[in-house]
Short mmCIF file of C-alpha atoms in Angstrom, two decimals:
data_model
loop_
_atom_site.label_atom_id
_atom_site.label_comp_id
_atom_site.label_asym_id
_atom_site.label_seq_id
_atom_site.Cartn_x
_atom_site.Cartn_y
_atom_site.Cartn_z
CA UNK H 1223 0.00 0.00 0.00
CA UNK H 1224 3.14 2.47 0.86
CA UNK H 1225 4.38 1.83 -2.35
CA UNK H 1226 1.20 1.96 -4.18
CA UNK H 1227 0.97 5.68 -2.95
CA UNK H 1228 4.94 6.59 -3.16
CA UNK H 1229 4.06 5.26 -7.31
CA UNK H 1230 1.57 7.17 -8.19
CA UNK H 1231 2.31 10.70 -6.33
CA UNK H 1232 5.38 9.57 -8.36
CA UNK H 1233 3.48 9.89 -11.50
CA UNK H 1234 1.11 12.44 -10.64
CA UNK H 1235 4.21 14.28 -10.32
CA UNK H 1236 6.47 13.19 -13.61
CA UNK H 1237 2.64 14.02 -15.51
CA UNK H 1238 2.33 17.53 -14.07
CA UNK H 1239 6.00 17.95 -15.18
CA UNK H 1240 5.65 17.24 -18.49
CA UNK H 1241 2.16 18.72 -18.70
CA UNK H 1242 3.76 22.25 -17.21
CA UNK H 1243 6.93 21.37 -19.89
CA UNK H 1244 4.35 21.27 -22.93
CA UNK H 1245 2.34 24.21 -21.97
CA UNK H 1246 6.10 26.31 -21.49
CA UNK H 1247 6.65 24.71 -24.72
CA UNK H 1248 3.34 25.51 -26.30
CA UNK H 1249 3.10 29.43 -25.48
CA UNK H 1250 6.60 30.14 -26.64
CA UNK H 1251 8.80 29.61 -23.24
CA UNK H 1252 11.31 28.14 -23.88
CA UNK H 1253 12.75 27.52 -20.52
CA UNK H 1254 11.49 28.89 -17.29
CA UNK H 1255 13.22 28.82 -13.73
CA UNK H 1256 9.56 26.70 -12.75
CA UNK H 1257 10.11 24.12 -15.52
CA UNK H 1258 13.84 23.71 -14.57
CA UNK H 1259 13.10 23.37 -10.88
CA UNK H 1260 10.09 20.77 -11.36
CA UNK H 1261 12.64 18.84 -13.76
CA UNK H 1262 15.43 18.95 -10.57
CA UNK H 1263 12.88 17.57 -8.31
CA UNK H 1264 11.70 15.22 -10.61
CA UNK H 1265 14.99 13.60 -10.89
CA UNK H 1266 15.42 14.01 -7.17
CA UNK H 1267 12.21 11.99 -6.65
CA UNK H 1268 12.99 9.28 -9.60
CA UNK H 1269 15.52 8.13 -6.76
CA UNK H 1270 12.28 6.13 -4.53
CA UNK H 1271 10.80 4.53 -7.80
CA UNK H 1272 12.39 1.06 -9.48
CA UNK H 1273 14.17 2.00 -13.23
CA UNK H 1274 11.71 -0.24 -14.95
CA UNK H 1275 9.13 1.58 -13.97
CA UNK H 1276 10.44 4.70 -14.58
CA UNK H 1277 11.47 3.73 -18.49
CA UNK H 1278 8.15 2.35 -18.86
CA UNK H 1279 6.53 5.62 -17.40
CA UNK H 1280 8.59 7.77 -19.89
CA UNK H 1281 7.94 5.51 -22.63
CA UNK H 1282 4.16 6.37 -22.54
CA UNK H 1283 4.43 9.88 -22.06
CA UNK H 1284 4.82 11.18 -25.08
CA UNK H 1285 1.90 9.06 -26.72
CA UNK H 1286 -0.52 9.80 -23.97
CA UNK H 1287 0.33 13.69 -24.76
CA UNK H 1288 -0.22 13.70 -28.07
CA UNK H 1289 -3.62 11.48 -28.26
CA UNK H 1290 -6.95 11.61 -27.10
CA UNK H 1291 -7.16 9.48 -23.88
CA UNK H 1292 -9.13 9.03 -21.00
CA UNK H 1293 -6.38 7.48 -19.19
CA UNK H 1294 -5.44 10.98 -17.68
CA UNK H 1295 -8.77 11.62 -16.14
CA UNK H 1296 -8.48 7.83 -14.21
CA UNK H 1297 -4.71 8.93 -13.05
CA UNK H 1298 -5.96 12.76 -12.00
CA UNK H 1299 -8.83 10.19 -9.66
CA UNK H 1300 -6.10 7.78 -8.47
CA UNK H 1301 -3.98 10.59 -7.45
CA UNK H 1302 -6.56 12.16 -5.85
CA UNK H 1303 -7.40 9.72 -3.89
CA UNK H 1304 -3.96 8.32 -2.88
CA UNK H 1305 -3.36 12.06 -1.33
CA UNK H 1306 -6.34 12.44 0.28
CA UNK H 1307 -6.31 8.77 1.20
CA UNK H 1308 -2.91 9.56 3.40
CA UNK H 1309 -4.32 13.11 4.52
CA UNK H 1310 -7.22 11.37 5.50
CA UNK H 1311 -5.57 8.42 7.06
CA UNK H 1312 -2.57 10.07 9.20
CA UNK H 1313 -2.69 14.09 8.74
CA UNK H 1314 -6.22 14.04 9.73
CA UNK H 1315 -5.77 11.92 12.73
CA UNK H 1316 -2.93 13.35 14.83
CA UNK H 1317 -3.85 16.37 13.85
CA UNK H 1318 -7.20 15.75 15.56
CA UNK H 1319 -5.77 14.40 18.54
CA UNK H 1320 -3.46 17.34 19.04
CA UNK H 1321 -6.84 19.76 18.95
CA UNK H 1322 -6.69 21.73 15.45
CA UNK H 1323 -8.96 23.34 14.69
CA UNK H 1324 -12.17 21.41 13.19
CA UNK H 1325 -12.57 23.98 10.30
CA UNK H 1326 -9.26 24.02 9.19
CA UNK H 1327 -9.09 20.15 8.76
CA UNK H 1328 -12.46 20.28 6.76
CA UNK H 1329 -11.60 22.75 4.30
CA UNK H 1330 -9.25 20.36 1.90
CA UNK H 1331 -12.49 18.20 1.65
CA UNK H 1332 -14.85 21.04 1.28
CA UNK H 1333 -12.11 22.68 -1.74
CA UNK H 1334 -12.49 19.23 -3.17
CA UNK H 1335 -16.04 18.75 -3.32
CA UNK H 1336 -16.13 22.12 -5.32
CA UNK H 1337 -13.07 20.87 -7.23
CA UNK H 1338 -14.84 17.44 -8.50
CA UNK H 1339 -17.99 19.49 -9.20
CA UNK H 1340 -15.83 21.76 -11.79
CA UNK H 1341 -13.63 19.02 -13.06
CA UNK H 1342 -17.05 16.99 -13.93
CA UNK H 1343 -18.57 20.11 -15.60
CA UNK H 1344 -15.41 21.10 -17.55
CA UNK H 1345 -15.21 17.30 -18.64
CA UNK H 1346 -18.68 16.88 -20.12
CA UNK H 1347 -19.54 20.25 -21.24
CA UNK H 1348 -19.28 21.08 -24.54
CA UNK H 1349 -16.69 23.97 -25.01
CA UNK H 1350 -18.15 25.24 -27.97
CA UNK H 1351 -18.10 22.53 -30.77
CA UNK H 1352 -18.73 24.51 -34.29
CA UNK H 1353 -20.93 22.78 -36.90
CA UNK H 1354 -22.66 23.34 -39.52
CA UNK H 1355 -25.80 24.03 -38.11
CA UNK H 1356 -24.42 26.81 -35.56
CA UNK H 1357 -21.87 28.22 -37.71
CA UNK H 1358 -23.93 30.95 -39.09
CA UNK H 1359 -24.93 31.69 -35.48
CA UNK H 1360 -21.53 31.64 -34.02
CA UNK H 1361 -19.64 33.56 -36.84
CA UNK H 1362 -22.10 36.86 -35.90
CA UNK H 1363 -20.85 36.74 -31.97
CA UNK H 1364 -17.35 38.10 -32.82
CA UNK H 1365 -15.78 40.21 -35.22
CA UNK H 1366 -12.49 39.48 -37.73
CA UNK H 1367 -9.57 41.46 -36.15
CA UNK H 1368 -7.49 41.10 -39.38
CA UNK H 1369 -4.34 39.71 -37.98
CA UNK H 1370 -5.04 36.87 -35.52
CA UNK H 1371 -8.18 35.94 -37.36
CA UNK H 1372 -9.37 36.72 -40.79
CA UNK H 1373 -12.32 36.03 -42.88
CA UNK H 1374 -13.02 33.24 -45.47
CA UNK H 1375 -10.56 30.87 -43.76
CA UNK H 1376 -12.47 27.39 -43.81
CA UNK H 1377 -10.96 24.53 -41.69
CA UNK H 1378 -9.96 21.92 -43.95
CA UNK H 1379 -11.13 18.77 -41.88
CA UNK H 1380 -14.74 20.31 -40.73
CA UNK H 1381 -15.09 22.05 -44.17
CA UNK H 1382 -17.07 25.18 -42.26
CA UNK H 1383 -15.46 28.68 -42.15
CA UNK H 1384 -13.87 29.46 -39.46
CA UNK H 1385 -15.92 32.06 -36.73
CA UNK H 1386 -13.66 34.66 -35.21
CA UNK H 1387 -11.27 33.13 -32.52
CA UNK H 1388 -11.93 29.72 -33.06
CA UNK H 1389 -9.55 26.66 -33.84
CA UNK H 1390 -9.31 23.35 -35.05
CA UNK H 1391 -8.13 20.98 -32.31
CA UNK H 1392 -6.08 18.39 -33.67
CA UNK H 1393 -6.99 15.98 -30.48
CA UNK H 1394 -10.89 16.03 -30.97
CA UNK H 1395 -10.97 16.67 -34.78
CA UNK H 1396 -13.69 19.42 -34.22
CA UNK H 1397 -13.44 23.35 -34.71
CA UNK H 1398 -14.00 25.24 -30.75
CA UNK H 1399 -15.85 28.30 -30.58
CA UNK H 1400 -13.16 30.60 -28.71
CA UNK H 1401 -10.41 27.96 -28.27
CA UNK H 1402 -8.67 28.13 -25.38
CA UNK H 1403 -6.42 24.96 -25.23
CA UNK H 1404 -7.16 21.33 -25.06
CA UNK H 1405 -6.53 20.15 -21.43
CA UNK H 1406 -5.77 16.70 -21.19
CA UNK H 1407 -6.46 16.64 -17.65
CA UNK H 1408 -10.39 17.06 -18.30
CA UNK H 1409 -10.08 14.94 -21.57
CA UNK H 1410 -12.06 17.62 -23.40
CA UNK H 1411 -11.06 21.37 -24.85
CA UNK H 1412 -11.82 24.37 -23.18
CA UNK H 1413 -13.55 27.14 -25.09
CA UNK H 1414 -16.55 29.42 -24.86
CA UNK H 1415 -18.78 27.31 -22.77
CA UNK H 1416 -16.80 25.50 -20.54
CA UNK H 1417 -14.08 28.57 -19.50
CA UNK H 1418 -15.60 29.70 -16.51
CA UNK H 1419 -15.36 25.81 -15.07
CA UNK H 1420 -12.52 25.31 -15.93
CA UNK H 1421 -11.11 28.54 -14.27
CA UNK H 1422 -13.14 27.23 -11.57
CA UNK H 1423 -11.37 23.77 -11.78
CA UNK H 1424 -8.26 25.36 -11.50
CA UNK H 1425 -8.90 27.55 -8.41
CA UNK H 1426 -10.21 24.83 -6.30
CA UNK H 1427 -7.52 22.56 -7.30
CA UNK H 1428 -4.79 25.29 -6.56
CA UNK H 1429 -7.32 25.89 -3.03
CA UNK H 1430 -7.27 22.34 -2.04
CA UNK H 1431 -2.91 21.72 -2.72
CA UNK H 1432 -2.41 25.13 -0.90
CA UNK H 1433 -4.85 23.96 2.19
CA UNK H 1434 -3.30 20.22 2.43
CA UNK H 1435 0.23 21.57 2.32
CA UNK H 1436 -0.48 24.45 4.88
CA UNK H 1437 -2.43 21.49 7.63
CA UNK H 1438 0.25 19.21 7.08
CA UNK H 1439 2.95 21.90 7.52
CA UNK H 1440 1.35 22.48 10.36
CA UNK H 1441 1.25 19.54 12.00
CA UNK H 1442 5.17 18.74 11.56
CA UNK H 1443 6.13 21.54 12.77
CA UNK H 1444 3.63 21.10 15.69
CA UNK H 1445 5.41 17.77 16.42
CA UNK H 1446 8.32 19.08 16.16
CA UNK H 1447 7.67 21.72 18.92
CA UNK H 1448 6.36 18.93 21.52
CA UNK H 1449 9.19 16.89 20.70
CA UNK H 1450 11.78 19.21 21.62
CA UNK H 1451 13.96 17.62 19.03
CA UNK H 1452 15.60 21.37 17.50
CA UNK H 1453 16.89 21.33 21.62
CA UNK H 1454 19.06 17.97 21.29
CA UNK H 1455 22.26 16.44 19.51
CA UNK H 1456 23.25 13.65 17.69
CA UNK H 1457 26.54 12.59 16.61
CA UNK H 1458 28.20 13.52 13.50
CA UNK H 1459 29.97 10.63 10.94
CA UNK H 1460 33.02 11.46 13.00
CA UNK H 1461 31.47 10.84 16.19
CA UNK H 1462 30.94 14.44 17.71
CA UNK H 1463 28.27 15.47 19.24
CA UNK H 1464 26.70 18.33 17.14
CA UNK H 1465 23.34 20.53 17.46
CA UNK H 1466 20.08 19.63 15.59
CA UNK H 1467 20.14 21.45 12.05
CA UNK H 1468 17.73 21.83 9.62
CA UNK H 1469 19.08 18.70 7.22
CA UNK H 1470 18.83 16.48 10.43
CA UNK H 1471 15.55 17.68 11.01
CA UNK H 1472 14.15 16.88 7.55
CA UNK H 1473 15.53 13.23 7.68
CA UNK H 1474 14.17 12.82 10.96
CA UNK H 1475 11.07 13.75 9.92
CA UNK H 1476 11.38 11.53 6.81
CA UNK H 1477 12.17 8.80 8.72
CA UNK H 1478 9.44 8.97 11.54
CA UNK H 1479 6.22 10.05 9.21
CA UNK H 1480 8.09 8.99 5.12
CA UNK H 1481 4.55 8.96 3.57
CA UNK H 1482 3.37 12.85 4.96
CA UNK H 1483 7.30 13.92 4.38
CA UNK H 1484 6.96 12.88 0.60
CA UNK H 1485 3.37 13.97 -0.07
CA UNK H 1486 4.02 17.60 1.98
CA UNK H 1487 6.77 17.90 -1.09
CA UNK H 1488 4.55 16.74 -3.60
CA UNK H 1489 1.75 19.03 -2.88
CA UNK H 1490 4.33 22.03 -1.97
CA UNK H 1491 5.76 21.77 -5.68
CA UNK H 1492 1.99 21.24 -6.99
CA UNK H 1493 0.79 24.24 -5.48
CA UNK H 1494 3.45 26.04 -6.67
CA UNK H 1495 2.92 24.83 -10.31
CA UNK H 1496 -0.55 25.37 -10.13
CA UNK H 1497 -0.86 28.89 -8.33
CA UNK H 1498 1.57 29.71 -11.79
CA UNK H 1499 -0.57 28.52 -13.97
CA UNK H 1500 -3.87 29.68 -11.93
CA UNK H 1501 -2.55 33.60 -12.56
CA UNK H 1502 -1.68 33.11 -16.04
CA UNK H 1503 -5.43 32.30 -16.87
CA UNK H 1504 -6.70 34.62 -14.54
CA UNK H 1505 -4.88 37.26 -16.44
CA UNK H 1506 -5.87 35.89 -19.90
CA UNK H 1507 -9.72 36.34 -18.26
CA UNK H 1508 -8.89 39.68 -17.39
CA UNK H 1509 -7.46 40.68 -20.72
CA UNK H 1510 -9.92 38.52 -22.50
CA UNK H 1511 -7.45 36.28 -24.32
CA UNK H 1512 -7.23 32.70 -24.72
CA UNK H 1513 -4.31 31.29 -24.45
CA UNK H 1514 -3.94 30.91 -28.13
CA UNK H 1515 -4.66 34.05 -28.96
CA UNK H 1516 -1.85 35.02 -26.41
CA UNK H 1517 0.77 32.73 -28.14
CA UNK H 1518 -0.82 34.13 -31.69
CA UNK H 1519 -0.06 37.48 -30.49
CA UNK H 1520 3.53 36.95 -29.30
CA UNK H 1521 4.86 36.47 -33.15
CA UNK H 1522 4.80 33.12 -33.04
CA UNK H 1523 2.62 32.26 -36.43
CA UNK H 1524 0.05 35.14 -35.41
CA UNK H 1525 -1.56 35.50 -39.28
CA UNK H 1526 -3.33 32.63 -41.33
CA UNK H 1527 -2.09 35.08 -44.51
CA UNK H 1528 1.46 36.56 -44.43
CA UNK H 1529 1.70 40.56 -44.50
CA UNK H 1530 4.26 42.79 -46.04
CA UNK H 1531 4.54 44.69 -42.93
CA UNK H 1532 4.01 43.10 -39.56
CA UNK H 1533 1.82 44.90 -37.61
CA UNK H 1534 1.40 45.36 -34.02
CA UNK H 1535 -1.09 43.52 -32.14
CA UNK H 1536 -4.34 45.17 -30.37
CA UNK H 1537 -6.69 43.41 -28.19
CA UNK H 1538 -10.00 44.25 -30.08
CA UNK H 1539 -11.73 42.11 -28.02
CA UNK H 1540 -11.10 43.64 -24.08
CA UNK H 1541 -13.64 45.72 -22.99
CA UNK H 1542 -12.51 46.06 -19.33
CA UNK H 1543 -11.89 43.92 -16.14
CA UNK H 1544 -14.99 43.64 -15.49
CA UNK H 1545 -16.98 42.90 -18.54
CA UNK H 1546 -14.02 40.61 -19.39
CA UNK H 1547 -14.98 38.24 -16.91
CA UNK H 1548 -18.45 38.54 -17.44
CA UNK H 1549 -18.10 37.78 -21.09
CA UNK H 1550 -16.21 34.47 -19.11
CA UNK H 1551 -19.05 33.49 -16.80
CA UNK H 1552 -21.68 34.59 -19.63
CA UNK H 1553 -20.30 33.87 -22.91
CA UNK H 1554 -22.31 36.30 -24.88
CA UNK H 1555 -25.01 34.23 -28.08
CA UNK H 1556 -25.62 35.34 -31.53
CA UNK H 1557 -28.80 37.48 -30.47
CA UNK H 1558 -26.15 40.20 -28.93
CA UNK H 1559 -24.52 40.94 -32.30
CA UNK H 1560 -20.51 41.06 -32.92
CA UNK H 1561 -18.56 42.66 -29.90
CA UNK H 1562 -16.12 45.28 -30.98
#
């Protein structure tokens, strides 16, 4: 059972990687101090996990990224569960008997209730899928900009013309009505209609790391304090007796509690990667942008049809913080007419 949880916060971990590699990789980053840290640890972590299984994890990796696959939606379940299965199993428990406070042991399982409501939602809803019966509908909601999206472009594998910021995804083999990204995570693509749960998705996830990290925190360094452990010695390699440090503490923690020691780091580095990620889409909301319309923009293949002179990009589509999100939470239908 140890190693059952050790092997897939293992892979949780080596996925979320990649995943935060691809999306680096995807908007035009080519390397980022966050994707060069979460590669350190993952070698750091590889340490606890047999080679075979690592080769055969890495094997699949780049096949399960590139298809259509439900395979991710089990794994984000199992891991999941094997975190809140140890929370639930030790972190709850002594934390209970040392007196926390009820509320603040609750609120990772109330963040995850709202967390499997969104991930459900952004998983069957349909993001926007353009066909020929809506198309005429969908092309009147937004207007051509002229440099991201033009006119009289018609997808080649739906055979429709293309609405203002739409795209063909290549993984479902349908055009999205304001394309977003395809999320492997959910299994689905995010676009128009499913936005505002995934954003949701994303906070509670981000809400429930942060909240399972900051108990369990808690709780070592409670133990710690009753021990009195930081007030001792131990002796060295060459048999002096020195003061407890910091790296003594950590392995003495590891020792005594391995399975909160390991998932403490997981979740740490998860909430970090995740809180990143959580701001970049909260500014794309803001801004109203997709993320492809934010690599577009960047110079990175921005114009279906090549132009003497590049132009610079303008945001035709913002119209303030505030009705920005709203457009989010209320994706605006064909009876409002085009939005400047």
């Amino acid at each position: 059972m140890d190693f059952l949880i050790l092997f897939l916060i293992y892979v949780g971990f080596v996925l979320t990687t990649v995943g935060l590699l691809c999306v680096c990789r995807c908007l035009g980053v080519k390397e980022t101090f966050l994707a060069r840290s979460a590669s350190s640890t993952s070698q750091v972590l590889a340490g606890l996990i047999p080679t075979q299984l690592q080769r055969v994890t890495h094997m699949l990796l780049p096949r399960l990224f590139h298809t259509r696959s439900r395979l991710f939606v089990v794994l984000h379940v199992a891991l999941q569960a094997a975190v809140f299965g140890e929370y639930s199993w030790e972190v709850f428990v002594y934390c209970w008997e040392l007196q926390f406070p009820p509320l603040l042991l609750l609120l990772p399982y109330l963040l995850l209730a709202g967390n499997v409501s969104c991930f459900f939602l952004c998983c069957r809803a349909n993001p926007g899928v353009i066909t020929e019966s809506n198309q005429a509908a969908l092309a009147t909601i937004y207007t051509y900009d002229g440099l991201l999206f033009q006119s009289g472009i018609v997808c080649p594998t739906c055979n429709v013309e293309k609405p203002a910021r739409s795209k063909h995804c290549r993984f479902c083999g349908v055009c999205v009505h304001r394309f977003d990204h395809h999320c492997v995570w959910v299994n689905n693509c995010i676009g128009a209609f499913n936005t505002k749960y995934f954003l949701g998705y994303l906070l509670t996830l981000t809400g429930t790391a942060a909240a399972v990290s900051i108990v369990t925190a808690a709780l070592l360094a409670r133990v710690v304090l009753l021990s009195g452990v930081m007030r001792g010695t131990y002796i060295d390699e060459q048999g002096q007796p020195r003061a407890v440090d910091v790296p003594f503490l950590i392995q003495h923690l590891f020792l005594t509690f391995p399975r909160i020691v390991f998932m403490l780091g997981f979740v740490l580095v998860l909430t970090l990667i995740l809180g990143t990620y959580c701001c970049f889409n909260l500014y794309l909301a803001f801004t109203n942008q997709t993320s492809n319309e934010w690599h577009k923009s960047r110079g990175l293949g921005c114009s279906h049809r090549p132009t003497l002179q590049p132009r610079p990009y303008t945001n035709v589509y913002s119209r303030g913080v505030w009705r920005n999100l709203k457009e989010v939470f209320e994706p605006p239908t064909a009876l409002e007419g085009k939005k400047k």
